[in-house]
Amino acid sequence: DGTLGRILPFVYLLGTALVYYIITELQELEATVRQHWISNTEKVQFVAKCLECWEKRHYGKALQMKRKLSEAGEMLSPRQFICEKVLCLLGSVIAAIFILLYAKQNGGSILWYEAGIVLLVGTIAYYFPDMRIKYKKALMQMNMFSEVTQLQAIIIMQMFIPDITVLRILNTME
């Protein structure tokens, strides 16, 4: 009721804006860090030759992958996407091996199912970028459906107003 009641909504608004700004900046930072790692790995001579051979051998698959990446809004080339998949695989397998070795440092041996778990984790990590692309594409399609539904709702609400035409609604939307 007093000054605290007047200041509190502004504090909430400022806090919300600050959180939104931080989340946006972190998303942009994550994308640039990921792009940096992929581009630096792609520049290694051995990796570049392997990616070039893959691209020559699987040209049709590379074109299809390029189309899928652009549909999902990714700015990666097919070579960079394959590089990202291999980096995910190597990173997860190396991390899993270190965890197993650390757990077995007391003189125990690595059991067959633990090695299987490492391979399973590596396989999941290899396909993680594909799952991320599919999720992003599905999310974009849901957003498009939502926008179309909102447009239809606006048109239906305003179609009974005598001075409003569909052309006028579309002109105001531009």
PDB file of N, CA and C in Angstrom, residues 60-162:
ATOM      1  N   GLY A  60      25.572 -37.189 -51.678  1.00  0.00           N
ATOM      2  CA  GLY A  60      24.112 -37.109 -51.582  1.00  0.00           C
ATOM      3  C   GLY A  60      23.646 -36.956 -50.149  1.00  0.00           C
ATOM      4  N   LYS A  61      24.273 -37.692 -49.262  1.00  0.00           N
ATOM      5  CA  LYS A  61      23.927 -37.592 -47.842  1.00  0.00           C
ATOM      6  C   LYS A  61      24.290 -36.213 -47.300  1.00  0.00           C
ATOM      7  N   ALA A  62      25.411 -35.654 -47.799  1.00  0.00           N
ATOM      8  CA  ALA A  62      25.817 -34.317 -47.353  1.00  0.00           C
ATOM      9  C   ALA A  62      24.809 -33.265 -47.801  1.00  0.00           C
ATOM     10  N   LEU A  63      24.291 -33.405 -49.038  1.00  0.00           N
ATOM     11  CA  LEU A  63      23.276 -32.458 -49.510  1.00  0.00           C
ATOM     12  C   LEU A  63      21.988 -32.578 -48.702  1.00  0.00           C
ATOM     13  N   GLN A  64      21.603 -33.808 -48.404  1.00  0.00           N
ATOM     14  CA  GLN A  64      20.401 -34.024 -47.600  1.00  0.00           C
ATOM     15  C   GLN A  64      20.591 -33.457 -46.187  1.00  0.00           C
ATOM     16  N   MET A  65      21.781 -33.645 -45.627  1.00  0.00           N
ATOM     17  CA  MET A  65      22.071 -33.122 -44.300  1.00  0.00           C
ATOM     18  C   MET A  65      22.070 -31.598 -44.309  1.00  0.00           C
ATOM     19  N   LYS A  66      22.580 -31.003 -45.385  1.00  0.00           N
ATOM     20  CA  LYS A  66      22.583 -29.541 -45.502  1.00  0.00           C
ATOM     21  C   LYS A  66      21.157 -29.001 -45.499  1.00  0.00           C
ATOM     22  N   ARG A  67      20.258 -29.698 -46.217  1.00  0.00           N
ATOM     23  CA  ARG A  67      18.860 -29.278 -46.252  1.00  0.00           C
ATOM     24  C   ARG A  67      18.224 -29.403 -44.873  1.00  0.00           C
ATOM     25  N   LYS A  68      18.488 -30.495 -44.169  1.00  0.00           N
ATOM     26  CA  LYS A  68      17.918 -30.686 -42.836  1.00  0.00           C
ATOM     27  C   LYS A  68      18.447 -29.644 -41.857  1.00  0.00           C
ATOM     28  N   LEU A  69      19.730 -29.330 -41.959  1.00  0.00           N
ATOM     29  CA  LEU A  69      20.306 -28.320 -41.066  1.00  0.00           C
ATOM     30  C   LEU A  69      19.694 -26.947 -41.321  1.00  0.00           C
ATOM     31  N   SER A  70      19.486 -26.597 -42.597  1.00  0.00           N
ATOM     32  CA  SER A  70      18.902 -25.287 -42.889  1.00  0.00           C
ATOM     33  C   SER A  70      17.436 -25.235 -42.465  1.00  0.00           C
ATOM     34  N   GLU A  71      16.706 -26.354 -42.575  1.00  0.00           N
ATOM     35  CA  GLU A  71      15.320 -26.390 -42.122  1.00  0.00           C
ATOM     36  C   GLU A  71      15.214 -26.195 -40.616  1.00  0.00           C
ATOM     37  N   ALA A  72      16.221 -26.687 -39.897  1.00  0.00           N
ATOM     38  CA  ALA A  72      16.210 -26.566 -38.447  1.00  0.00           C
ATOM     39  C   ALA A  72      16.784 -25.229 -37.977  1.00  0.00           C
ATOM     40  N   GLY A  73      17.275 -24.411 -38.901  1.00  0.00           N
ATOM     41  CA  GLY A  73      17.802 -23.110 -38.529  1.00  0.00           C
ATOM     42  C   GLY A  73      19.240 -23.148 -38.043  1.00  0.00           C
ATOM     43  N   GLU A  74      19.950 -24.233 -38.310  1.00  0.00           N
ATOM     44  CA  GLU A  74      21.354 -24.347 -37.903  1.00  0.00           C
ATOM     45  C   GLU A  74      22.241 -23.689 -38.952  1.00  0.00           C
ATOM     46  N   MET A  75      23.315 -23.079 -38.501  1.00  0.00           N
ATOM     47  CA  MET A  75      24.231 -22.406 -39.407  1.00  0.00           C
ATOM     48  C   MET A  75      25.475 -23.250 -39.677  1.00  0.00           C
ATOM     49  N   LEU A  76      25.413 -24.532 -39.373  1.00  0.00           N
ATOM     50  CA  LEU A  76      26.551 -25.419 -39.579  1.00  0.00           C
ATOM     51  C   LEU A  76      26.505 -26.024 -40.973  1.00  0.00           C
ATOM     52  N   SER A  77      27.695 -26.291 -41.532  1.00  0.00           N
ATOM     53  CA  SER A  77      27.772 -27.039 -42.775  1.00  0.00           C
ATOM     54  C   SER A  77      27.727 -28.529 -42.428  1.00  0.00           C
ATOM     55  N   PRO A  78      27.472 -29.398 -43.407  1.00  0.00           N
ATOM     56  CA  PRO A  78      27.479 -30.831 -43.104  1.00  0.00           C
ATOM     57  C   PRO A  78      28.812 -31.320 -42.542  1.00  0.00           C
ATOM     58  N   ARG A  79      29.912 -30.757 -43.024  1.00  0.00           N
ATOM     59  CA  ARG A  79      31.231 -31.138 -42.488  1.00  0.00           C
ATOM     60  C   ARG A  79      31.335 -30.768 -41.010  1.00  0.00           C
ATOM     61  N   GLN A  80      30.871 -29.585 -40.664  1.00  0.00           N
ATOM     62  CA  GLN A  80      30.926 -29.164 -39.266  1.00  0.00           C
ATOM     63  C   GLN A  80      29.994 -29.999 -38.404  1.00  0.00           C
ATOM     64  N   PHE A  81      28.858 -30.397 -38.956  1.00  0.00           N
ATOM     65  CA  PHE A  81      27.923 -31.221 -38.198  1.00  0.00           C
ATOM     66  C   PHE A  81      28.519 -32.599 -37.913  1.00  0.00           C
ATOM     67  N   ILE A  82      29.168 -33.205 -38.918  1.00  0.00           N
ATOM     68  CA  ILE A  82      29.833 -34.494 -38.702  1.00  0.00           C
ATOM     69  C   ILE A  82      30.959 -34.326 -37.690  1.00  0.00           C
ATOM     70  N   CYS A  83      31.676 -33.239 -37.781  1.00  0.00           N
ATOM     71  CA  CYS A  83      32.748 -32.966 -36.814  1.00  0.00           C
ATOM     72  C   CYS A  83      32.181 -32.848 -35.401  1.00  0.00           C
ATOM     73  N   GLU A  84      31.027 -32.197 -35.264  1.00  0.00           N
ATOM     74  CA  GLU A  84      30.389 -32.068 -33.959  1.00  0.00           C
ATOM     75  C   GLU A  84      29.977 -33.438 -33.422  1.00  0.00           C
ATOM     76  N   LYS A  85      29.449 -34.292 -34.290  1.00  0.00           N
ATOM     77  CA  LYS A  85      29.046 -35.631 -33.864  1.00  0.00           C
ATOM     78  C   LYS A  85      30.249 -36.426 -33.356  1.00  0.00           C
ATOM     79  N   VAL A  86      31.357 -36.360 -34.091  1.00  0.00           N
ATOM     80  CA  VAL A  86      32.555 -37.094 -33.690  1.00  0.00           C
ATOM     81  C   VAL A  86      33.125 -36.525 -32.395  1.00  0.00           C
ATOM     82  N   LEU A  87      33.084 -35.194 -32.241  1.00  0.00           N
ATOM     83  CA  LEU A  87      33.565 -34.595 -30.986  1.00  0.00           C
ATOM     84  C   LEU A  87      32.716 -35.041 -29.799  1.00  0.00           C
ATOM     85  N   CYS A  88      31.400 -35.103 -29.979  1.00  0.00           N
ATOM     86  CA  CYS A  88      30.523 -35.596 -28.907  1.00  0.00           C
ATOM     87  C   CYS A  88      30.850 -37.037 -28.558  1.00  0.00           C
ATOM     88  N   LEU A  89      31.070 -37.862 -29.580  1.00  0.00           N
ATOM     89  CA  LEU A  89      31.408 -39.265 -29.358  1.00  0.00           C
ATOM     90  C   LEU A  89      32.719 -39.398 -28.598  1.00  0.00           C
ATOM     91  N   LEU A  90      33.756 -38.731 -29.084  1.00  0.00           N
ATOM     92  CA  LEU A  90      35.061 -38.833 -28.435  1.00  0.00           C
ATOM     93  C   LEU A  90      35.038 -38.287 -27.010  1.00  0.00           C
ATOM     94  N   GLY A  91      34.380 -37.159 -26.829  1.00  0.00           N
ATOM     95  CA  GLY A  91      34.315 -36.576 -25.490  1.00  0.00           C
ATOM     96  C   GLY A  91      33.610 -37.476 -24.498  1.00  0.00           C
ATOM     97  N   SER A  92      32.511 -38.081 -24.902  1.00  0.00           N
ATOM     98  CA  SER A  92      31.772 -38.937 -23.966  1.00  0.00           C
ATOM     99  C   SER A  92      32.519 -40.235 -23.687  1.00  0.00           C
ATOM    100  N   VAL A  93      33.151 -40.820 -24.705  1.00  0.00           N
ATOM    101  CA  VAL A  93      33.892 -42.063 -24.482  1.00  0.00           C
ATOM    102  C   VAL A  93      35.111 -41.811 -23.598  1.00  0.00           C
ATOM    103  N   ILE A  94      35.821 -40.735 -23.851  1.00  0.00           N
ATOM    104  CA  ILE A  94      36.990 -40.421 -23.017  1.00  0.00           C
ATOM    105  C   ILE A  94      36.564 -40.146 -21.578  1.00  0.00           C
ATOM    106  N   ALA A  95      35.488 -39.399 -21.403  1.00  0.00           N
ATOM    107  CA  ALA A  95      35.001 -39.131 -20.042  1.00  0.00           C
ATOM    108  C   ALA A  95      34.567 -40.423 -19.356  1.00  0.00           C
ATOM    109  N   ALA A  96      33.872 -41.308 -20.083  1.00  0.00           N
ATOM    110  CA  ALA A  96      33.432 -42.570 -19.489  1.00  0.00           C
ATOM    111  C   ALA A  96      34.613 -43.457 -19.134  1.00  0.00           C
ATOM    112  N   ILE A  97      35.642 -43.484 -19.972  1.00  0.00           N
ATOM    113  CA  ILE A  97      36.829 -44.293 -19.666  1.00  0.00           C
ATOM    114  C   ILE A  97      37.540 -43.757 -18.434  1.00  0.00           C
ATOM    115  N   PHE A  98      37.672 -42.438 -18.329  1.00  0.00           N
ATOM    116  CA  PHE A  98      38.308 -41.866 -17.138  1.00  0.00           C
ATOM    117  C   PHE A  98      37.505 -42.172 -15.878  1.00  0.00           C
ATOM    118  N   ILE A  99      36.201 -42.116 -15.987  1.00  0.00           N
ATOM    119  CA  ILE A  99      35.363 -42.439 -14.820  1.00  0.00           C
ATOM    120  C   ILE A  99      35.534 -43.891 -14.425  1.00  0.00           C
ATOM    121  N   LEU A 100      35.568 -44.800 -15.413  1.00  0.00           N
ATOM    122  CA  LEU A 100      35.774 -46.217 -15.114  1.00  0.00           C
ATOM    123  C   LEU A 100      37.154 -46.471 -14.500  1.00  0.00           C
ATOM    124  N   LEU A 101      38.167 -45.846 -15.060  1.00  0.00           N
ATOM    125  CA  LEU A 101      39.520 -46.033 -14.518  1.00  0.00           C
ATOM    126  C   LEU A 101      39.638 -45.476 -13.105  1.00  0.00           C
ATOM    127  N   TYR A 102      38.998 -44.358 -12.860  1.00  0.00           N
ATOM    128  CA  TYR A 102      39.011 -43.783 -11.519  1.00  0.00           C
ATOM    129  C   TYR A 102      38.287 -44.699 -10.534  1.00  0.00           C
ATOM    130  N   ALA A 103      37.180 -45.290 -10.984  1.00  0.00           N
ATOM    131  CA  ALA A 103      36.422 -46.186 -10.108  1.00  0.00           C
ATOM    132  C   ALA A 103      37.166 -47.487  -9.862  1.00  0.00           C
ATOM    133  N   LYS A 104      38.003 -47.908 -10.797  1.00  0.00           N
ATOM    134  CA  LYS A 104      38.715 -49.175 -10.677  1.00  0.00           C
ATOM    135  C   LYS A 104      40.160 -49.016 -10.199  1.00  0.00           C
ATOM    136  N   GLN A 105      40.510 -47.891  -9.665  1.00  0.00           N
ATOM    137  CA  GLN A 105      41.896 -47.667  -9.278  1.00  0.00           C
ATOM    138  C   GLN A 105      42.323 -48.505  -8.074  1.00  0.00           C
ATOM    139  N   ASN A 106      41.398 -49.148  -7.414  1.00  0.00           N
ATOM    140  CA  ASN A 106      41.726 -49.971  -6.247  1.00  0.00           C
ATOM    141  C   ASN A 106      42.196 -51.368  -6.635  1.00  0.00           C
ATOM    142  N   GLY A 107      42.493 -51.607  -7.892  1.00  0.00           N
ATOM    143  CA  GLY A 107      43.008 -52.901  -8.298  1.00  0.00           C
ATOM    144  C   GLY A 107      41.972 -53.800  -8.927  1.00  0.00           C
ATOM    145  N   GLY A 108      40.742 -53.366  -9.054  1.00  0.00           N
ATOM    146  CA  GLY A 108      39.699 -54.177  -9.688  1.00  0.00           C
ATOM    147  C   GLY A 108      39.857 -54.156 -11.196  1.00  0.00           C
ATOM    148  N   SER A 109      39.125 -55.014 -11.863  1.00  0.00           N
ATOM    149  CA  SER A 109      39.187 -55.050 -13.328  1.00  0.00           C
ATOM    150  C   SER A 109      37.883 -54.488 -13.901  1.00  0.00           C
ATOM    151  N   ILE A 110      37.953 -54.090 -15.157  1.00  0.00           N
ATOM    152  CA  ILE A 110      36.776 -53.557 -15.828  1.00  0.00           C
ATOM    153  C   ILE A 110      35.952 -54.729 -16.335  1.00  0.00           C
ATOM    154  N   LEU A 111      34.699 -54.787 -15.971  1.00  0.00           N
ATOM    155  CA  LEU A 111      33.819 -55.875 -16.368  1.00  0.00           C
ATOM    156  C   LEU A 111      33.243 -55.618 -17.751  1.00  0.00           C
ATOM    157  N   TRP A 112      32.733 -56.672 -18.388  1.00  0.00           N
ATOM    158  CA  TRP A 112      32.249 -56.562 -19.759  1.00  0.00           C
ATOM    159  C   TRP A 112      31.074 -55.598 -19.875  1.00  0.00           C
ATOM    160  N   TYR A 113      30.196 -55.593 -18.869  1.00  0.00           N
ATOM    161  CA  TYR A 113      29.030 -54.709 -18.979  1.00  0.00           C
ATOM    162  C   TYR A 113      29.429 -53.247 -18.778  1.00  0.00           C
ATOM    163  N   GLU A 114      30.524 -52.996 -18.077  1.00  0.00           N
ATOM    164  CA  GLU A 114      30.993 -51.612 -17.954  1.00  0.00           C
ATOM    165  C   GLU A 114      31.526 -51.107 -19.290  1.00  0.00           C
ATOM    166  N   ALA A 115      32.224 -51.969 -20.026  1.00  0.00           N
ATOM    167  CA  ALA A 115      32.678 -51.597 -21.372  1.00  0.00           C
ATOM    168  C   ALA A 115      31.474 -51.390 -22.291  1.00  0.00           C
ATOM    169  N   GLY A 116      30.441 -52.203 -22.118  1.00  0.00           N
ATOM    170  CA  GLY A 116      29.216 -52.029 -22.899  1.00  0.00           C
ATOM    171  C   GLY A 116      28.538 -50.709 -22.599  1.00  0.00           C
ATOM    172  N   ILE A 117      28.566 -50.314 -21.329  1.00  0.00           N
ATOM    173  CA  ILE A 117      27.986 -49.027 -20.942  1.00  0.00           C
ATOM    174  C   ILE A 117      28.745 -47.878 -21.610  1.00  0.00           C
ATOM    175  N   VAL A 118      30.079 -48.005 -21.674  1.00  0.00           N
ATOM    176  CA  VAL A 118      30.885 -46.977 -22.338  1.00  0.00           C
ATOM    177  C   VAL A 118      30.500 -46.878 -23.814  1.00  0.00           C
ATOM    178  N   LEU A 119      30.332 -48.026 -24.476  1.00  0.00           N
ATOM    179  CA  LEU A 119      29.934 -48.011 -25.884  1.00  0.00           C
ATOM    180  C   LEU A 119      28.530 -47.442 -26.069  1.00  0.00           C
ATOM    181  N   LEU A 120      27.628 -47.785 -25.157  1.00  0.00           N
ATOM    182  CA  LEU A 120      26.268 -47.251 -25.239  1.00  0.00           C
ATOM    183  C   LEU A 120      26.251 -45.735 -25.054  1.00  0.00           C
ATOM    184  N   VAL A 121      27.004 -45.245 -24.085  1.00  0.00           N
ATOM    185  CA  VAL A 121      27.091 -43.798 -23.855  1.00  0.00           C
ATOM    186  C   VAL A 121      27.700 -43.108 -25.072  1.00  0.00           C
ATOM    187  N   GLY A 122      28.722 -43.725 -25.673  1.00  0.00           N
ATOM    188  CA  GLY A 122      29.325 -43.155 -26.874  1.00  0.00           C
ATOM    189  C   GLY A 122      28.347 -43.095 -28.037  1.00  0.00           C
ATOM    190  N   THR A 123      27.549 -44.145 -28.206  1.00  0.00           N
ATOM    191  CA  THR A 123      26.560 -44.171 -29.285  1.00  0.00           C
ATOM    192  C   THR A 123      25.499 -43.102 -29.073  1.00  0.00           C
ATOM    193  N   ILE A 124      25.028 -42.976 -27.843  1.00  0.00           N
ATOM    194  CA  ILE A 124      24.029 -41.938 -27.547  1.00  0.00           C
ATOM    195  C   ILE A 124      24.611 -40.557 -27.799  1.00  0.00           C
ATOM    196  N   ALA A 125      25.872 -40.353 -27.386  1.00  0.00           N
ATOM    197  CA  ALA A 125      26.504 -39.047 -27.602  1.00  0.00           C
ATOM    198  C   ALA A 125      26.706 -38.762 -29.087  1.00  0.00           C
ATOM    199  N   TYR A 126      26.986 -39.807 -29.877  1.00  0.00           N
ATOM    200  CA  TYR A 126      27.169 -39.618 -31.317  1.00  0.00           C
ATOM    201  C   TYR A 126      25.874 -39.161 -31.975  1.00  0.00           C
ATOM    202  N   TYR A 127      24.761 -39.694 -31.539  1.00  0.00           N
ATOM    203  CA  TYR A 127      23.474 -39.327 -32.132  1.00  0.00           C
ATOM    204  C   TYR A 127      22.809 -38.147 -31.433  1.00  0.00           C
ATOM    205  N   PHE A 128      23.423 -37.606 -30.396  1.00  0.00           N
ATOM    206  CA  PHE A 128      22.848 -36.459 -29.690  1.00  0.00           C
ATOM    207  C   PHE A 128      22.653 -35.244 -30.598  1.00  0.00           C
ATOM    208  N   PRO A 129      23.621 -34.863 -31.447  1.00  0.00           N
ATOM    209  CA  PRO A 129      23.363 -33.726 -32.353  1.00  0.00           C
ATOM    210  C   PRO A 129      22.182 -33.963 -33.287  1.00  0.00           C
ATOM    211  N   ASP A 130      22.007 -35.217 -33.760  1.00  0.00           N
ATOM    212  CA  ASP A 130      20.846 -35.517 -34.601  1.00  0.00           C
ATOM    213  C   ASP A 130      19.547 -35.318 -33.834  1.00  0.00           C
ATOM    214  N   MET A 131      19.519 -35.791 -32.580  1.00  0.00           N
ATOM    215  CA  MET A 131      18.311 -35.633 -31.764  1.00  0.00           C
ATOM    216  C   MET A 131      18.029 -34.162 -31.499  1.00  0.00           C
ATOM    217  N   ARG A 132      19.100 -33.386 -31.290  1.00  0.00           N
ATOM    218  CA  ARG A 132      18.942 -31.952 -31.049  1.00  0.00           C
ATOM    219  C   ARG A 132      18.358 -31.262 -32.267  1.00  0.00           C
ATOM    220  N   ILE A 133      18.801 -31.639 -33.474  1.00  0.00           N
ATOM    221  CA  ILE A 133      18.286 -31.052 -34.708  1.00  0.00           C
ATOM    222  C   ILE A 133      16.811 -31.418 -34.891  1.00  0.00           C
ATOM    223  N   LYS A 134      16.464 -32.691 -34.653  1.00  0.00           N
ATOM    224  CA  LYS A 134      15.066 -33.114 -34.794  1.00  0.00           C
ATOM    225  C   LYS A 134      14.170 -32.382 -33.799  1.00  0.00           C
ATOM    226  N   TYR A 135      14.654 -32.208 -32.570  1.00  0.00           N
ATOM    227  CA  TYR A 135      13.881 -31.498 -31.548  1.00  0.00           C
ATOM    228  C   TYR A 135      13.690 -30.041 -31.946  1.00  0.00           C
ATOM    229  N   LYS A 136      14.747 -29.425 -32.440  1.00  0.00           N
ATOM    230  CA  LYS A 136      14.671 -28.021 -32.839  1.00  0.00           C
ATOM    231  C   LYS A 136      13.709 -27.840 -34.009  1.00  0.00           C
ATOM    232  N   LYS A 137      13.732 -28.783 -34.956  1.00  0.00           N
ATOM    233  CA  LYS A 137      12.839 -28.710 -36.103  1.00  0.00           C
ATOM    234  C   LYS A 137      11.383 -28.876 -35.662  1.00  0.00           C
ATOM    235  N   ALA A 138      11.131 -29.836 -34.757  1.00  0.00           N
ATOM    236  CA  ALA A 138       9.766 -30.036 -34.263  1.00  0.00           C
ATOM    237  C   ALA A 138       9.281 -28.817 -33.502  1.00  0.00           C
ATOM    238  N   LEU A 139      10.167 -28.188 -32.735  1.00  0.00           N
ATOM    239  CA  LEU A 139       9.813 -26.983 -31.991  1.00  0.00           C
ATOM    240  C   LEU A 139       9.467 -25.838 -32.935  1.00  0.00           C
ATOM    241  N   MET A 140      10.217 -25.703 -34.022  1.00  0.00           N
ATOM    242  CA  MET A 140       9.923 -24.658 -35.001  1.00  0.00           C
ATOM    243  C   MET A 140       8.571 -24.897 -35.670  1.00  0.00           C
ATOM    244  N   GLN A 141       8.238 -26.162 -35.963  1.00  0.00           N
ATOM    245  CA  GLN A 141       6.950 -26.473 -36.570  1.00  0.00           C
ATOM    246  C   GLN A 141       5.807 -26.163 -35.607  1.00  0.00           C
ATOM    247  N   MET A 142       5.995 -26.452 -34.319  1.00  0.00           N
ATOM    248  CA  MET A 142       4.958 -26.119 -33.336  1.00  0.00           C
ATOM    249  C   MET A 142       4.774 -24.616 -33.243  1.00  0.00           C
ATOM    250  N   ASN A 143       5.874 -23.856 -33.295  1.00  0.00           N
ATOM    251  CA  ASN A 143       5.777 -22.399 -33.255  1.00  0.00           C
ATOM    252  C   ASN A 143       5.050 -21.865 -34.488  1.00  0.00           C
ATOM    253  N   MET A 144       5.323 -22.445 -35.660  1.00  0.00           N
ATOM    254  CA  MET A 144       4.628 -22.014 -36.875  1.00  0.00           C
ATOM    255  C   MET A 144       3.137 -22.301 -36.766  1.00  0.00           C
ATOM    256  N   PHE A 145       2.772 -23.470 -36.242  1.00  0.00           N
ATOM    257  CA  PHE A 145       1.364 -23.810 -36.069  1.00  0.00           C
ATOM    258  C   PHE A 145       0.687 -22.836 -35.110  1.00  0.00           C
ATOM    259  N   SER A 146       1.397 -22.477 -34.039  1.00  0.00           N
ATOM    260  CA  SER A 146       0.854 -21.537 -33.063  1.00  0.00           C
ATOM    261  C   SER A 146       0.629 -20.162 -33.692  1.00  0.00           C
ATOM    262  N   GLU A 147       1.567 -19.705 -34.522  1.00  0.00           N
ATOM    263  CA  GLU A 147       1.416 -18.408 -35.172  1.00  0.00           C
ATOM    264  C   GLU A 147       0.240 -18.404 -36.146  1.00  0.00           C
ATOM    265  N   VAL A 148       0.068 -19.497 -36.881  1.00  0.00           N
ATOM    266  CA  VAL A 148      -1.064 -19.592 -37.812  1.00  0.00           C
ATOM    267  C   VAL A 148      -2.381 -19.575 -37.043  1.00  0.00           C
ATOM    268  N   THR A 149      -2.433 -20.293 -35.937  1.00  0.00           N
ATOM    269  CA  THR A 149      -3.642 -20.319 -35.111  1.00  0.00           C
ATOM    270  C   THR A 149      -3.945 -18.929 -34.553  1.00  0.00           C
ATOM    271  N   GLN A 150      -2.913 -18.198 -34.120  1.00  0.00           N
ATOM    272  CA  GLN A 150      -3.124 -16.837 -33.613  1.00  0.00           C
ATOM    273  C   GLN A 150      -3.652 -15.926 -34.713  1.00  0.00           C
ATOM    274  N   LEU A 151      -3.105 -16.053 -35.917  1.00  0.00           N
ATOM    275  CA  LEU A 151      -3.580 -15.235 -37.033  1.00  0.00           C
ATOM    276  C   LEU A 151      -5.043 -15.542 -37.332  1.00  0.00           C
ATOM    277  N   GLN A 152      -5.386 -16.822 -37.346  1.00  0.00           N
ATOM    278  CA  GLN A 152      -6.782 -17.193 -37.597  1.00  0.00           C
ATOM    279  C   GLN A 152      -7.698 -16.640 -36.515  1.00  0.00           C
ATOM    280  N   ALA A 153      -7.255 -16.679 -35.273  1.00  0.00           N
ATOM    281  CA  ALA A 153      -8.076 -16.147 -34.181  1.00  0.00           C
ATOM    282  C   ALA A 153      -8.288 -14.649 -34.333  1.00  0.00           C
ATOM    283  N   ILE A 154      -7.247 -13.909 -34.721  1.00  0.00           N
ATOM    284  CA  ILE A 154      -7.375 -12.459 -34.919  1.00  0.00           C
ATOM    285  C   ILE A 154      -8.348 -12.162 -36.051  1.00  0.00           C
ATOM    286  N   ILE A 155      -8.223 -12.904 -37.144  1.00  0.00           N
ATOM    287  CA  ILE A 155      -9.114 -12.671 -38.293  1.00  0.00           C
ATOM    288  C   ILE A 155     -10.553 -12.987 -37.920  1.00  0.00           C
ATOM    289  N   ILE A 156     -10.780 -14.086 -37.203  1.00  0.00           N
ATOM    290  CA  ILE A 156     -12.151 -14.452 -36.814  1.00  0.00           C
ATOM    291  C   ILE A 156     -12.742 -13.414 -35.867  1.00  0.00           C
ATOM    292  N   MET A 157     -11.929 -12.885 -34.936  1.00  0.00           N
ATOM    293  CA  MET A 157     -12.442 -11.872 -34.000  1.00  0.00           C
ATOM    294  C   MET A 157     -12.810 -10.582 -34.717  1.00  0.00           C
ATOM    295  N   GLN A 158     -12.038 -10.232 -35.726  1.00  0.00           N
ATOM    296  CA  GLN A 158     -12.259  -8.942 -36.367  1.00  0.00           C
ATOM    297  C   GLN A 158     -13.135  -9.013 -37.605  1.00  0.00           C
ATOM    298  N   MET A 159     -13.549 -10.194 -38.033  1.00  0.00           N
ATOM    299  CA  MET A 159     -14.335 -10.273 -39.263  1.00  0.00           C
ATOM    300  C   MET A 159     -15.761  -9.760 -39.101  1.00  0.00           C
ATOM    301  N   PHE A 160     -16.233  -9.643 -37.888  1.00  0.00           N
ATOM    302  CA  PHE A 160     -17.593  -9.141 -37.673  1.00  0.00           C
ATOM    303  C   PHE A 160     -17.638  -7.631 -37.443  1.00  0.00           C
ATOM    304  N   ILE A 161     -16.512  -6.984 -37.424  1.00  0.00           N
ATOM    305  CA  ILE A 161     -16.465  -5.524 -37.323  1.00  0.00           C
ATOM    306  C   ILE A 161     -16.681  -4.979 -38.735  1.00  0.00           C
ATOM    307  N   PRO A 162     -17.652  -4.075 -38.916  1.00  0.00           N
ATOM    308  CA  PRO A 162     -18.044  -3.662 -40.274  1.00  0.00           C
ATOM    309  C   PRO A 162     -16.937  -2.991 -41.091  1.00  0.00           C
TER     310      PRO A 162
END
